[in-house]
GROMACS .gro file of C-alpha atoms in nm:
model
  245
    1MET     CA    1   0.000   0.000   0.000
    2ILE     CA    2   0.282   0.239   0.089
    3HIS     CA    3   0.461   0.163  -0.238
    4SER     CA    4   0.143   0.227  -0.435
    5ARG     CA    5   0.072   0.559  -0.264
    6LEU     CA    6   0.426   0.693  -0.284
    7GLY     CA    7   0.453   0.563  -0.639
    8LYS     CA    8   0.197   0.819  -0.752
    9ARG     CA    9   0.403   1.096  -0.596
   10ILE     CA   10   0.721   0.966  -0.760
   11VAL     CA   11   0.549   0.975  -1.100
   12ALA     CA   12   0.417   1.326  -1.034
   13LEU     CA   13   0.771   1.444  -0.958
   14ASN     CA   14   0.911   1.262  -1.263
   15LEU     CA   15   1.155   1.066  -1.047
   16ASP     CA   16   1.288   0.720  -1.128
   17ASP     CA   17   1.240   0.522  -0.808
   18PHE     CA   18   1.206   0.524  -0.428
   19THR     CA   19   1.576   0.589  -0.380
   20ASP     CA   20   1.545   0.908  -0.583
   21TYR     CA   21   1.238   1.007  -0.384
   22ASP     CA   22   1.419   0.950  -0.055
   23LYS     CA   23   1.694   1.186  -0.171
   24TYR     CA   24   1.438   1.440  -0.293
   25LEU     CA   25   1.245   1.427   0.035
   26ARG     CA   26   1.558   1.482   0.243
   27ALA     CA   27   1.667   1.773   0.024
   28ASN     CA   28   1.323   1.938   0.019
   29LEU     CA   29   1.182   1.841   0.357
   30GLU     CA   30   1.015   2.175   0.427
   31THR     CA   31   0.815   2.179   0.104
   32GLU     CA   32   0.770   1.805   0.047
   33SER     CA   33   0.679   1.682   0.395
   34ASP     CA   34   0.311   1.777   0.356
   35HIS     CA   35   0.291   1.579   0.031
   36PHE     CA   36   0.463   1.283   0.198
   37ILE     CA   37   0.217   1.287   0.489
   38SER     CA   38  -0.080   1.320   0.256
   39ALA     CA   39   0.037   1.028   0.042
   40LEU     CA   40   0.049   0.798   0.346
   41THR     CA   41  -0.278   0.909   0.504
   42THR     CA   42  -0.604   0.717   0.460
   43ASN     CA   43  -0.894   0.956   0.401
   44VAL     CA   44  -1.218   0.758   0.377
   45THR     CA   45  -1.513   0.950   0.515
   46ASN     CA   46  -1.882   1.022   0.462
   47PHE     CA   47  -2.144   1.245   0.615
   48TYR     CA   48  -2.313   1.076   0.913
   49ARG     CA   49  -2.096   0.768   0.871
   50GLU     CA   50  -2.187   0.493   1.120
   51LYS     CA   51  -2.529   0.647   1.157
   52HIS     CA   52  -2.600   0.477   1.490
   53HIS     CA   53  -2.347   0.707   1.657
   54PHE     CA   54  -2.534   1.016   1.541
   55GLU     CA   55  -2.867   0.863   1.642
   56GLN     CA   56  -2.727   0.808   1.991
   57LEU     CA   57  -2.592   1.161   2.000
   58GLN     CA   58  -2.928   1.301   1.889
   59SER     CA   59  -3.135   1.107   2.141
   60GLU     CA   60  -2.910   1.064   2.446
   61VAL     CA   61  -2.607   1.292   2.447
   62LEU     CA   62  -2.673   1.624   2.276
   63PRO     CA   63  -3.001   1.714   2.453
   64ARG     CA   64  -2.825   1.752   2.791
   65LEU     CA   65  -2.534   1.938   2.629
   66VAL     CA   66  -2.775   2.175   2.455
   67GLU     CA   67  -2.952   2.235   2.786
   68ARG     CA   68  -2.619   2.323   2.945
   69ALA     CA   69  -2.527   2.558   2.661
   70ARG     CA   70  -2.863   2.734   2.684
   71SER     CA   71  -2.797   2.786   3.054
   72GLY     CA   72  -2.468   2.959   2.976
   73GLY     CA   73  -2.241   2.655   3.006
   74ARG     CA   74  -1.949   2.544   2.793
   75VAL     CA   75  -1.979   2.258   2.540
   76ARG     CA   76  -1.684   2.115   2.349
   77LEU     CA   77  -1.669   1.836   2.091
   78TRP     CA   78  -1.364   1.697   1.909
   79SER     CA   79  -1.346   1.518   1.575
   80ALA     CA   80  -1.001   1.353   1.578
   81GLY     CA   81  -0.893   1.245   1.231
   82CYS     CA   82  -1.153   1.463   1.063
   83SER     CA   83  -1.025   1.412   0.707
   84SER     CA   84  -1.201   1.642   0.458
   85GLY     CA   85  -1.470   1.749   0.703
   86PRO     CA   86  -1.782   1.529   0.683
   87GLU     CA   87  -1.755   1.409   1.044
   88PRO     CA   88  -1.723   1.748   1.220
   89TYR     CA   89  -1.985   1.903   0.992
   90SER     CA   90  -2.216   1.610   1.071
   91LEU     CA   91  -2.158   1.679   1.441
   92SER     CA   92  -2.232   2.046   1.390
   93GLY     CA   93  -2.546   1.974   1.189
   94SER     CA   94  -2.667   1.746   1.468
   95VAL     CA   95  -2.610   2.020   1.726
   96ILE     CA   96  -2.788   2.285   1.520
   97LEU     CA   97  -3.083   2.054   1.455
   98LEU     CA   98  -3.149   2.055   1.831
   99CYS     CA   99  -3.024   2.407   1.897
  100PRO     CA  100  -3.045   2.650   1.602
  101GLU     CA  101  -2.899   2.926   1.820
  102ALA     CA  102  -2.582   2.722   1.895
  103PRO     CA  103  -2.352   2.960   1.700
  104LYS     CA  104  -2.443   3.230   1.953
  105LEU     CA  105  -2.370   3.005   2.252
  106ASN     CA  106  -2.047   2.863   2.399
  107VAL     CA  107  -2.050   2.556   2.174
  108ARG     CA  108  -1.743   2.469   1.968
  109ILE     CA  109  -1.621   2.171   1.766
  110LEU     CA  110  -1.249   2.109   1.719
  111ALA     CA  111  -1.159   1.913   1.405
  112THR     CA  112  -0.803   1.784   1.365
  113ASP     CA  113  -0.607   1.585   1.109
  114ILE     CA  114  -0.242   1.531   1.025
  115ASP     CA  115  -0.296   1.586   0.650
  116PRO     CA  116  -0.284   1.959   0.561
  117PHE     CA  117  -0.435   1.904   0.217
  118VAL     CA  118  -0.756   1.745   0.343
  119LEU     CA  119  -0.783   2.021   0.604
  120ARG     CA  120  -0.785   2.279   0.326
  121ARG     CA  121  -1.065   2.087   0.158
  122ALA     CA  122  -1.252   2.073   0.487
  123GLU     CA  123  -1.223   2.448   0.540
  124ALA     CA  124  -1.346   2.512   0.185
  125ALA     CA  125  -1.660   2.314   0.283
  126VAL     CA  126  -1.765   2.242  -0.077
  127TYR     CA  127  -1.857   1.888  -0.177
  128SER     CA  128  -1.965   1.712  -0.493
  129ASP     CA  129  -2.312   1.568  -0.531
  130GLU     CA  130  -2.171   1.221  -0.457
  131GLU     CA  131  -1.975   1.337  -0.150
  132ALA     CA  132  -2.274   1.526  -0.009
  133LYS     CA  133  -2.502   1.225   0.015
  134ILE     CA  134  -2.661   1.198   0.359
  135PRO     CA  135  -2.844   0.888   0.489
  136PRO     CA  136  -3.213   0.923   0.578
  137GLY     CA  137  -3.271   1.082   0.915
  138PRO     CA  138  -3.374   1.404   1.089
  139TRP     CA  139  -3.056   1.575   0.967
  140ALA     CA  140  -3.122   1.519   0.593
  141ASN     CA  141  -3.164   1.890   0.514
  142GLN     CA  142  -2.952   2.023   0.796
  143VAL     CA  143  -2.604   2.062   0.647
  144PHE     CA  144  -2.595   2.188   0.287
  145GLU     CA  145  -2.698   2.464   0.055
  146LYS     CA  146  -2.628   2.486  -0.318
  147SER     CA  147  -2.280   2.624  -0.378
  148GLY     CA  148  -2.390   2.877  -0.639
  149SER     CA  149  -2.148   2.743  -0.900
  150ALA     CA  150  -2.250   2.582  -1.226
  151LYS     CA  151  -2.121   2.247  -1.101
  152ALA     CA  152  -2.330   1.998  -0.906
  153GLU     CA  153  -2.173   2.107  -0.578
  154PHE     CA  154  -2.299   2.173  -0.230
  155ARG     CA  155  -2.157   2.406   0.033
  156VAL     CA  156  -2.191   2.350   0.404
  157ARG     CA  157  -2.426   2.609   0.552
  158ALA     CA  158  -2.267   2.906   0.725
  159ASP     CA  159  -2.424   2.827   1.064
  160VAL     CA  160  -2.291   2.470   1.048
  161ARG     CA  161  -1.944   2.590   0.949
  162SER     CA  162  -1.934   2.849   1.225
  163LEU     CA  163  -1.913   2.592   1.506
  164VAL     CA  164  -1.610   2.411   1.360
  165SER     CA  165  -1.241   2.502   1.385
  166PHE     CA  166  -0.983   2.299   1.191
  167ARG     CA  167  -0.628   2.239   1.314
  168GLN     CA  168  -0.339   2.022   1.194
  169LEU     CA  169  -0.246   1.767   1.460
  170ASN     CA  170  -0.047   1.446   1.480
  171ILE     CA  171  -0.266   1.237   1.710
  172ASN     CA  172   0.042   1.059   1.847
  173GLY     CA  173   0.228   1.383   1.919
  174PRO     CA  174   0.171   1.655   2.181
  175TRP     CA  175  -0.182   1.791   2.217
  176PRO     CA  176  -0.203   2.168   2.272
  177MET     CA  177  -0.563   2.161   2.398
  178SER     CA  178  -0.597   2.264   2.761
  179GLY     CA  179  -0.970   2.211   2.813
  180LEU     CA  180  -1.164   1.885   2.831
  181PHE     CA  181  -1.426   1.760   2.587
  182ASP     CA  182  -1.784   1.642   2.626
  183VAL     CA  183  -1.771   1.430   2.311
  184ILE     CA  184  -1.474   1.288   2.120
  185MET     CA  185  -1.501   1.103   1.791
  186CYS     CA  186  -1.186   0.911   1.701
  187ARG     CA  187  -1.309   0.655   1.454
  188ASN     CA  188  -1.124   0.417   1.224
  189MET     CA  189  -0.784   0.564   1.306
  190ALA     CA  190  -0.649   0.338   1.580
  191ILE     CA  191  -0.677   0.033   1.354
  192TYR     CA  192  -0.366   0.158   1.173
  193PHE     CA  193  -0.157   0.160   1.494
  194ASP     CA  194   0.012  -0.121   1.684
  195SER     CA  195  -0.138  -0.246   2.010
  196GLN     CA  196   0.079  -0.035   2.241
  197THR     CA  197   0.013   0.284   2.044
  198GLN     CA  198  -0.360   0.209   2.051
  199GLN     CA  199  -0.359   0.165   2.427
  200THR     CA  200  -0.172   0.492   2.474
  201LEU     CA  201  -0.418   0.670   2.245
  202TRP     CA  202  -0.725   0.535   2.428
  203ARG     CA  203  -0.578   0.644   2.762
  204ARG     CA  204  -0.503   0.995   2.636
  205LEU     CA  205  -0.849   1.031   2.485
  206ALA     CA  206  -1.012   0.914   2.809
  207GLU     CA  207  -0.806   1.167   3.004
  208GLN     CA  208  -0.926   1.440   2.765
  209LEU     CA  209  -1.294   1.375   2.845
  210VAL     CA  210  -1.500   1.535   3.119
  211PRO     CA  211  -1.657   1.286   3.363
  212GLY     CA  212  -1.959   1.148   3.182
  213GLY     CA  213  -1.814   1.251   2.846
  214MET     CA  214  -1.856   1.023   2.544
  215LEU     CA  215  -1.596   0.858   2.321
  216PHE     CA  216  -1.704   0.715   1.986
  217ILE     CA  217  -1.466   0.482   1.800
  218GLY     CA  218  -1.469   0.284   1.474
  219HIS     CA  219  -1.682  -0.026   1.418
  220SER     CA  220  -1.381  -0.262   1.418
  221GLU     CA  221  -1.203  -0.096   1.713
  222ARG     CA  222  -1.214  -0.179   2.084
  223VAL     CA  223  -1.077   0.018   2.379
  224SER     CA  224  -0.797  -0.168   2.557
  225GLY     CA  225  -0.529  -0.109   2.818
  226PRO     CA  226  -0.545   0.145   3.104
  227ALA     CA  227  -0.840   0.329   2.946
  228THR     CA  228  -1.072   0.039   3.032
  229ALA     CA  229  -1.058   0.150   3.395
  230MET     CA  230  -1.168   0.500   3.297
  231LEU     CA  231  -1.436   0.416   3.040
  232GLU     CA  232  -1.751   0.205   3.044
  233ALA     CA  233  -1.939   0.068   2.744
  234ALA     CA  234  -2.231   0.296   2.656
  235GLY     CA  235  -2.351   0.175   2.316
  236VAL     CA  236  -2.215   0.025   1.996
  237THR     CA  237  -1.847   0.128   1.991
  238ALA     CA  238  -1.940   0.407   2.231
  239TYR     CA  239  -1.789   0.464   2.574
  240ARG     CA  240  -1.868   0.693   2.866
  241LYS     CA  241  -1.604   0.824   3.103
  242ARG     CA  242  -1.667   0.708   3.455
  243SER     CA  243  -1.717   0.971   3.720
  244ALA     CA  244  -1.433   1.006   3.968
  245SER     CA  245  -1.504   0.799   4.279
   0.00000   0.00000   0.00000
């Protein structure tokens, strides 16, 4: 897989082989590193992917967070590994469905990814007709408006965009965030890491949640290691942080 992905970059640069690319990368690290990262990153995403998570958010999690926000409280959500934006915009659309005034309240969604190119796409918030498909549900008309261009494109609505901030972040590096989160989505990322790295990631994510906060992970992932003492199962690939005893 790595050879296939880097092979496309080698062709684009008109280089002969991986040895040449290694030399090119070392000589042009500042300008080429983003391309290297992007080539090795998996970016598969859809709006409201794993719909059961958003149904659980809509029925069980967001109502109490909306109530807190309406009372002047702080609400924070994090989409870790946000790719080109469908996940954080789906989160935002779910919030605004329950709370249209959310942009005026203390509600924010952090969206992070290591790939700078997909982050630029996410910030542009314009998607093709195929990319903008949304499964049936209460949120069907909650995210998009026509882009205004001649193409069959859709732009994420301004109110939905306003809740989301995008940042480049290596999930296995330092995290600059100081505050805790009420909801974290880190889905289909840990499967690419070895067991020890996964356990470290689960622990760090659990530590970044408020007591009672929710962690949603990918359908083929399971929390393991020290985080199991901090989290309890709360749905299909959903976990709730235990309150401090």
